[in-house]
Amino acid sequence: MKLGDNAGWKLDRHIPVALVVTIALQTGAALTWSGAAAERLTALELRSGRTDEVVERTARLEEQSQAMRASLARIEEKLDRAVARR
């Protein structure tokens, strides 16, 4: 085959219009589906970011509650010693 002999793809006139329309509709549906999937993924990423914040805040609250428990235990010990001295 020579390079000058219209090498490449040709569109044959025997291809039915219904086939072209079907392929166009399928392509449109695939693009719509992928756009919707991208939106869902973006929403999940945002939710995941918020979840990370909640996890971090929960960890901080747990640390603070442990510190409060330790402080409360020290206060109770001091009160018990003060009551025992009387």
Short mmCIF file of N, CA, C and O in Angstrom, two decimals:
data_model
loop_
_atom_site.label_atom_id
_atom_site.label_comp_id
_atom_site.label_asym_id
_atom_site.label_seq_id
_atom_site.Cartn_x
_atom_site.Cartn_y
_atom_site.Cartn_z
N MET A 1 0.85 -1.16 0.00
CA MET A 1 0.00 0.00 0.00
C MET A 1 0.90 1.23 0.00
O MET A 1 1.83 1.33 0.78
N LYS A 2 0.64 2.18 -0.83
CA LYS A 2 1.41 3.41 -0.92
C LYS A 2 0.86 4.43 0.05
O LYS A 2 -0.33 4.41 0.39
N LEU A 3 1.71 5.34 0.49
CA LEU A 3 1.26 6.38 1.41
C LEU A 3 0.27 7.34 0.76
O LEU A 3 -0.59 7.90 1.40
N GLY A 4 0.36 7.53 -0.51
CA GLY A 4 -0.51 8.46 -1.19
C GLY A 4 -1.87 7.89 -1.55
O GLY A 4 -2.71 8.58 -2.11
N ASP A 5 -2.14 6.63 -1.27
CA ASP A 5 -3.40 5.99 -1.64
C ASP A 5 -4.48 6.15 -0.56
O ASP A 5 -5.20 5.22 -0.24
N ASN A 6 -4.61 7.33 0.00
CA ASN A 6 -5.61 7.57 1.06
C ASN A 6 -5.50 6.55 2.18
O ASN A 6 -6.48 5.91 2.57
N ALA A 7 -4.27 6.35 2.66
CA ALA A 7 -4.06 5.41 3.76
C ALA A 7 -4.79 5.93 4.99
O ALA A 7 -4.78 7.11 5.29
N GLY A 8 -5.43 5.06 5.70
CA GLY A 8 -6.14 5.45 6.92
C GLY A 8 -7.56 4.94 6.90
O GLY A 8 -7.97 4.12 6.08
N TRP A 9 -8.35 5.45 7.85
CA TRP A 9 -9.72 5.01 8.02
C TRP A 9 -10.64 5.69 7.02
O TRP A 9 -10.47 6.83 6.66
N LYS A 10 -11.64 4.94 6.60
CA LYS A 10 -12.66 5.47 5.71
C LYS A 10 -14.02 5.18 6.32
O LYS A 10 -14.21 4.16 6.97
N LEU A 11 -14.96 6.06 6.09
CA LEU A 11 -16.33 5.84 6.54
C LEU A 11 -17.13 5.33 5.35
O LEU A 11 -17.28 6.01 4.34
N ASP A 12 -17.60 4.11 5.49
CA ASP A 12 -18.35 3.48 4.40
C ASP A 12 -19.80 3.96 4.46
O ASP A 12 -20.39 4.10 5.52
N ARG A 13 -20.41 4.21 3.35
CA ARG A 13 -21.80 4.68 3.30
C ARG A 13 -22.78 3.56 3.65
O ARG A 13 -23.96 3.80 3.80
N HIS A 14 -22.31 2.35 3.82
CA HIS A 14 -23.18 1.23 4.14
C HIS A 14 -23.41 1.07 5.64
O HIS A 14 -24.11 0.16 6.07
N ILE A 15 -22.82 1.96 6.43
CA ILE A 15 -23.05 1.90 7.88
C ILE A 15 -24.41 2.51 8.16
O ILE A 15 -24.69 3.65 7.77
N PRO A 16 -25.27 1.78 8.86
CA PRO A 16 -26.62 2.29 9.12
C PRO A 16 -26.59 3.50 10.07
O PRO A 16 -25.77 3.59 10.97
N VAL A 17 -27.51 4.41 9.86
CA VAL A 17 -27.62 5.59 10.72
C VAL A 17 -27.95 5.16 12.14
O VAL A 17 -27.48 5.77 13.11
N ALA A 18 -28.73 4.12 12.29
CA ALA A 18 -29.09 3.63 13.63
C ALA A 18 -27.85 3.23 14.41
O ALA A 18 -27.77 3.47 15.62
N LEU A 19 -26.86 2.66 13.75
CA LEU A 19 -25.63 2.27 14.43
C LEU A 19 -24.87 3.51 14.91
O LEU A 19 -24.40 3.54 16.05
N VAL A 20 -24.80 4.52 14.08
CA VAL A 20 -24.11 5.75 14.46
C VAL A 20 -24.84 6.42 15.62
O VAL A 20 -24.22 6.88 16.59
N VAL A 21 -26.16 6.47 15.56
CA VAL A 21 -26.95 7.08 16.65
C VAL A 21 -26.78 6.28 17.93
O VAL A 21 -26.62 6.86 19.02
N THR A 22 -26.80 4.96 17.83
CA THR A 22 -26.64 4.11 19.01
C THR A 22 -25.28 4.33 19.66
O THR A 22 -25.19 4.48 20.89
N ILE A 23 -24.24 4.39 18.86
CA ILE A 23 -22.90 4.61 19.41
C ILE A 23 -22.82 6.00 20.06
O ILE A 23 -22.24 6.16 21.14
N ALA A 24 -23.43 7.00 19.43
CA ALA A 24 -23.44 8.35 20.00
C ALA A 24 -24.19 8.37 21.33
O ALA A 24 -23.74 9.00 22.30
N LEU A 25 -25.33 7.69 21.39
CA LEU A 25 -26.10 7.64 22.64
C LEU A 25 -25.34 6.90 23.73
O LEU A 25 -25.34 7.32 24.90
N GLN A 26 -24.70 5.80 23.39
CA GLN A 26 -23.91 5.06 24.38
C GLN A 26 -22.75 5.90 24.89
O GLN A 26 -22.44 5.89 26.08
N THR A 27 -22.12 6.63 23.99
CA THR A 27 -21.02 7.50 24.40
C THR A 27 -21.52 8.60 25.34
O THR A 27 -20.91 8.88 26.37
N GLY A 28 -22.66 9.18 25.00
CA GLY A 28 -23.26 10.20 25.87
C GLY A 28 -23.63 9.63 27.23
O GLY A 28 -23.38 10.27 28.26
N ALA A 29 -24.20 8.44 27.23
CA ALA A 29 -24.57 7.81 28.51
C ALA A 29 -23.33 7.50 29.33
O ALA A 29 -23.33 7.69 30.56
N ALA A 30 -22.26 7.04 28.70
CA ALA A 30 -21.02 6.75 29.42
C ALA A 30 -20.42 8.02 30.01
O ALA A 30 -19.94 8.01 31.16
N LEU A 31 -20.46 9.11 29.26
CA LEU A 31 -19.94 10.37 29.79
C LEU A 31 -20.79 10.88 30.94
O LEU A 31 -20.27 11.39 31.94
N THR A 32 -22.09 10.74 30.84
CA THR A 32 -22.99 11.15 31.92
C THR A 32 -22.73 10.31 33.17
O THR A 32 -22.65 10.83 34.29
N TRP A 33 -22.59 9.00 32.98
CA TRP A 33 -22.33 8.10 34.11
C TRP A 33 -21.00 8.45 34.77
O TRP A 33 -20.91 8.50 36.00
N SER A 34 -19.97 8.70 33.97
CA SER A 34 -18.66 9.01 34.55
C SER A 34 -18.70 10.35 35.28
O SER A 34 -18.05 10.52 36.31
N GLY A 35 -19.48 11.30 34.77
CA GLY A 35 -19.63 12.58 35.47
C GLY A 35 -20.33 12.41 36.81
O GLY A 35 -19.93 12.99 37.82
N ALA A 36 -21.37 11.57 36.83
CA ALA A 36 -22.07 11.30 38.09
C ALA A 36 -21.16 10.56 39.07
O ALA A 36 -21.17 10.84 40.28
N ALA A 37 -20.37 9.64 38.56
CA ALA A 37 -19.43 8.91 39.43
C ALA A 37 -18.39 9.87 40.01
O ALA A 37 -18.02 9.75 41.19
N ALA A 38 -17.95 10.82 39.21
CA ALA A 38 -16.98 11.80 39.71
C ALA A 38 -17.60 12.66 40.81
O ALA A 38 -16.94 12.96 41.81
N GLU A 39 -18.85 13.03 40.65
CA GLU A 39 -19.54 13.81 41.68
C GLU A 39 -19.67 13.02 42.98
O GLU A 39 -19.46 13.55 44.07
N ARG A 40 -20.05 11.75 42.85
CA ARG A 40 -20.16 10.90 44.05
C ARG A 40 -18.81 10.77 44.73
O ARG A 40 -18.71 10.80 45.96
N LEU A 41 -17.76 10.61 43.96
CA LEU A 41 -16.42 10.48 44.52
C LEU A 41 -16.01 11.77 45.24
O LEU A 41 -15.45 11.72 46.33
N THR A 42 -16.33 12.90 44.65
CA THR A 42 -16.02 14.18 45.29
C THR A 42 -16.77 14.32 46.61
O THR A 42 -16.19 14.75 47.62
N ALA A 43 -18.04 13.92 46.62
CA ALA A 43 -18.83 13.99 47.85
C ALA A 43 -18.25 13.07 48.93
O ALA A 43 -18.17 13.44 50.10
N LEU A 44 -17.82 11.88 48.52
CA LEU A 44 -17.22 10.95 49.49
C LEU A 44 -15.89 11.47 50.03
O LEU A 44 -15.57 11.28 51.20
N GLU A 45 -15.11 12.12 49.18
CA GLU A 45 -13.85 12.70 49.64
C GLU A 45 -14.10 13.80 50.65
O GLU A 45 -13.39 13.91 51.66
N LEU A 46 -15.11 14.63 50.41
CA LEU A 46 -15.45 15.68 51.37
C LEU A 46 -15.91 15.09 52.69
O LEU A 46 -15.51 15.54 53.77
N ARG A 47 -16.74 14.05 52.61
CA ARG A 47 -17.21 13.38 53.82
C ARG A 47 -16.05 12.75 54.58
O ARG A 47 -15.98 12.80 55.81
N SER A 48 -15.12 12.17 53.85
CA SER A 48 -13.94 11.57 54.46
C SER A 48 -13.11 12.62 55.18
O SER A 48 -12.59 12.37 56.27
N GLY A 49 -12.98 13.79 54.58
CA GLY A 49 -12.25 14.88 55.23
C GLY A 49 -12.90 15.29 56.52
O GLY A 49 -12.22 15.53 57.53
N ARG A 50 -14.22 15.38 56.51
CA ARG A 50 -14.94 15.72 57.74
C ARG A 50 -14.79 14.62 58.78
O ARG A 50 -14.67 14.90 59.97
N THR A 51 -14.78 13.37 58.34
CA THR A 51 -14.62 12.25 59.26
C THR A 51 -13.24 12.30 59.91
O THR A 51 -13.11 12.04 61.11
N ASP A 52 -12.23 12.66 59.14
CA ASP A 52 -10.88 12.78 59.70
C ASP A 52 -10.85 13.84 60.80
O ASP A 52 -10.21 13.65 61.84
N GLU A 53 -11.54 14.96 60.58
CA GLU A 53 -11.61 16.01 61.59
C GLU A 53 -12.30 15.50 62.85
O GLU A 53 -11.85 15.78 63.96
N VAL A 54 -13.37 14.76 62.68
CA VAL A 54 -14.11 14.22 63.83
C VAL A 54 -13.24 13.24 64.61
O VAL A 54 -13.22 13.25 65.85
N VAL A 55 -12.51 12.41 63.90
CA VAL A 55 -11.63 11.44 64.57
C VAL A 55 -10.57 12.17 65.38
O VAL A 55 -10.28 11.82 66.53
N GLU A 56 -10.00 13.22 64.79
CA GLU A 56 -8.97 13.99 65.50
C GLU A 56 -9.55 14.67 66.74
O GLU A 56 -8.94 14.64 67.81
N ARG A 57 -10.73 15.25 66.60
CA ARG A 57 -11.37 15.91 67.74
C ARG A 57 -11.71 14.91 68.83
O ARG A 57 -11.56 15.18 70.02
N THR A 58 -12.17 13.73 68.42
CA THR A 58 -12.50 12.69 69.39
C THR A 58 -11.26 12.25 70.16
O THR A 58 -11.31 12.05 71.38
N ALA A 59 -10.15 12.11 69.46
CA ALA A 59 -8.90 11.72 70.13
C ALA A 59 -8.49 12.79 71.14
O ALA A 59 -8.06 12.46 72.27
N ARG A 60 -8.63 14.07 70.76
CA ARG A 60 -8.30 15.14 71.70
C ARG A 60 -9.21 15.10 72.92
O ARG A 60 -8.76 15.28 74.06
N LEU A 61 -10.50 14.87 72.70
CA LEU A 61 -11.44 14.81 73.82
C LEU A 61 -11.13 13.64 74.75
O LEU A 61 -11.25 13.76 75.97
N GLU A 62 -10.73 12.52 74.17
CA GLU A 62 -10.36 11.37 75.01
C GLU A 62 -9.15 11.70 75.87
O GLU A 62 -9.10 11.36 77.06
N GLU A 63 -8.16 12.37 75.30
CA GLU A 63 -6.98 12.76 76.06
C GLU A 63 -7.37 13.73 77.18
O GLU A 63 -6.89 13.60 78.31
N GLN A 64 -8.23 14.69 76.88
CA GLN A 64 -8.67 15.63 77.90
C GLN A 64 -9.45 14.94 79.01
O GLN A 64 -9.28 15.26 80.19
N SER A 65 -10.29 13.98 78.65
CA SER A 65 -11.07 13.28 79.68
C SER A 65 -10.16 12.43 80.55
O SER A 65 -10.38 12.33 81.76
N GLN A 66 -9.12 11.84 79.97
CA GLN A 66 -8.16 11.08 80.78
C GLN A 66 -7.43 12.01 81.76
O GLN A 66 -7.22 11.66 82.92
N ALA A 67 -7.06 13.19 81.28
CA ALA A 67 -6.38 14.15 82.16
C ALA A 67 -7.32 14.60 83.27
O ALA A 67 -6.90 14.75 84.43
N MET A 68 -8.61 14.80 82.94
CA MET A 68 -9.58 15.19 83.97
C MET A 68 -9.79 14.08 84.99
O MET A 68 -9.91 14.36 86.19
N ARG A 69 -9.82 12.84 84.52
CA ARG A 69 -9.96 11.71 85.46
C ARG A 69 -8.77 11.64 86.40
O ARG A 69 -8.93 11.40 87.61
N ALA A 70 -7.58 11.83 85.86
CA ALA A 70 -6.38 11.80 86.70
C ALA A 70 -6.42 12.94 87.72
O ALA A 70 -6.09 12.75 88.90
N SER A 71 -6.82 14.12 87.27
CA SER A 71 -6.92 15.26 88.18
C SER A 71 -7.97 15.01 89.25
O SER A 71 -7.76 15.30 90.43
N LEU A 72 -9.11 14.45 88.85
CA LEU A 72 -10.17 14.13 89.81
C LEU A 72 -9.69 13.09 90.82
O LEU A 72 -9.99 13.20 92.02
N ALA A 73 -8.94 12.11 90.37
CA ALA A 73 -8.40 11.10 91.29
C ALA A 73 -7.47 11.75 92.30
O ALA A 73 -7.51 11.41 93.50
N ARG A 74 -6.62 12.68 91.87
CA ARG A 74 -5.72 13.37 92.80
C ARG A 74 -6.51 14.20 93.81
O ARG A 74 -6.20 14.21 95.01
N ILE A 75 -7.57 14.87 93.35
CA ILE A 75 -8.40 15.67 94.25
C ILE A 75 -9.07 14.78 95.28
O ILE A 75 -9.12 15.11 96.48
N GLU A 76 -9.58 13.63 94.83
CA GLU A 76 -10.23 12.71 95.77
C GLU A 76 -9.24 12.18 96.79
O GLU A 76 -9.58 12.06 97.98
N GLU A 77 -8.03 11.89 96.37
CA GLU A 77 -7.01 11.42 97.32
C GLU A 77 -6.72 12.49 98.35
O GLU A 77 -6.61 12.19 99.56
N LYS A 78 -6.58 13.74 97.92
CA LYS A 78 -6.32 14.82 98.86
C LYS A 78 -7.47 14.99 99.84
O LYS A 78 -7.27 15.20 101.04
N LEU A 79 -8.71 14.89 99.33
CA LEU A 79 -9.87 15.00 100.21
C LEU A 79 -9.91 13.85 101.21
O LEU A 79 -10.21 14.05 102.39
N ASP A 80 -9.61 12.65 100.74
CA ASP A 80 -9.60 11.49 101.64
C ASP A 80 -8.56 11.66 102.73
O ASP A 80 -8.80 11.35 103.90
N ARG A 81 -7.37 12.17 102.37
CA ARG A 81 -6.31 12.40 103.39
C ARG A 81 -6.74 13.49 104.35
O ARG A 81 -6.49 13.39 105.56
N ALA A 82 -7.40 14.54 103.84
CA ALA A 82 -7.84 15.63 104.71
C ALA A 82 -8.93 15.13 105.67
O ALA A 82 -8.92 15.50 106.86
N VAL A 83 -9.82 14.29 105.19
CA VAL A 83 -10.88 13.76 106.06
C VAL A 83 -10.27 12.78 107.07
O VAL A 83 -10.67 12.75 108.23
N ALA A 84 -9.28 12.01 106.66
CA ALA A 84 -8.66 11.04 107.56
C ALA A 84 -7.88 11.75 108.68
O ALA A 84 -7.78 11.21 109.79
N ARG A 85 -7.34 12.90 108.44
CA ARG A 85 -6.58 13.64 109.44
C ARG A 85 -7.49 14.20 110.53
O ARG A 85 -7.06 14.39 111.65
N ARG A 86 -8.73 14.45 110.22
CA ARG A 86 -9.65 15.04 111.21
C ARG A 86 -10.13 14.02 112.12
O ARG A 86 -10.29 13.28 112.75
#
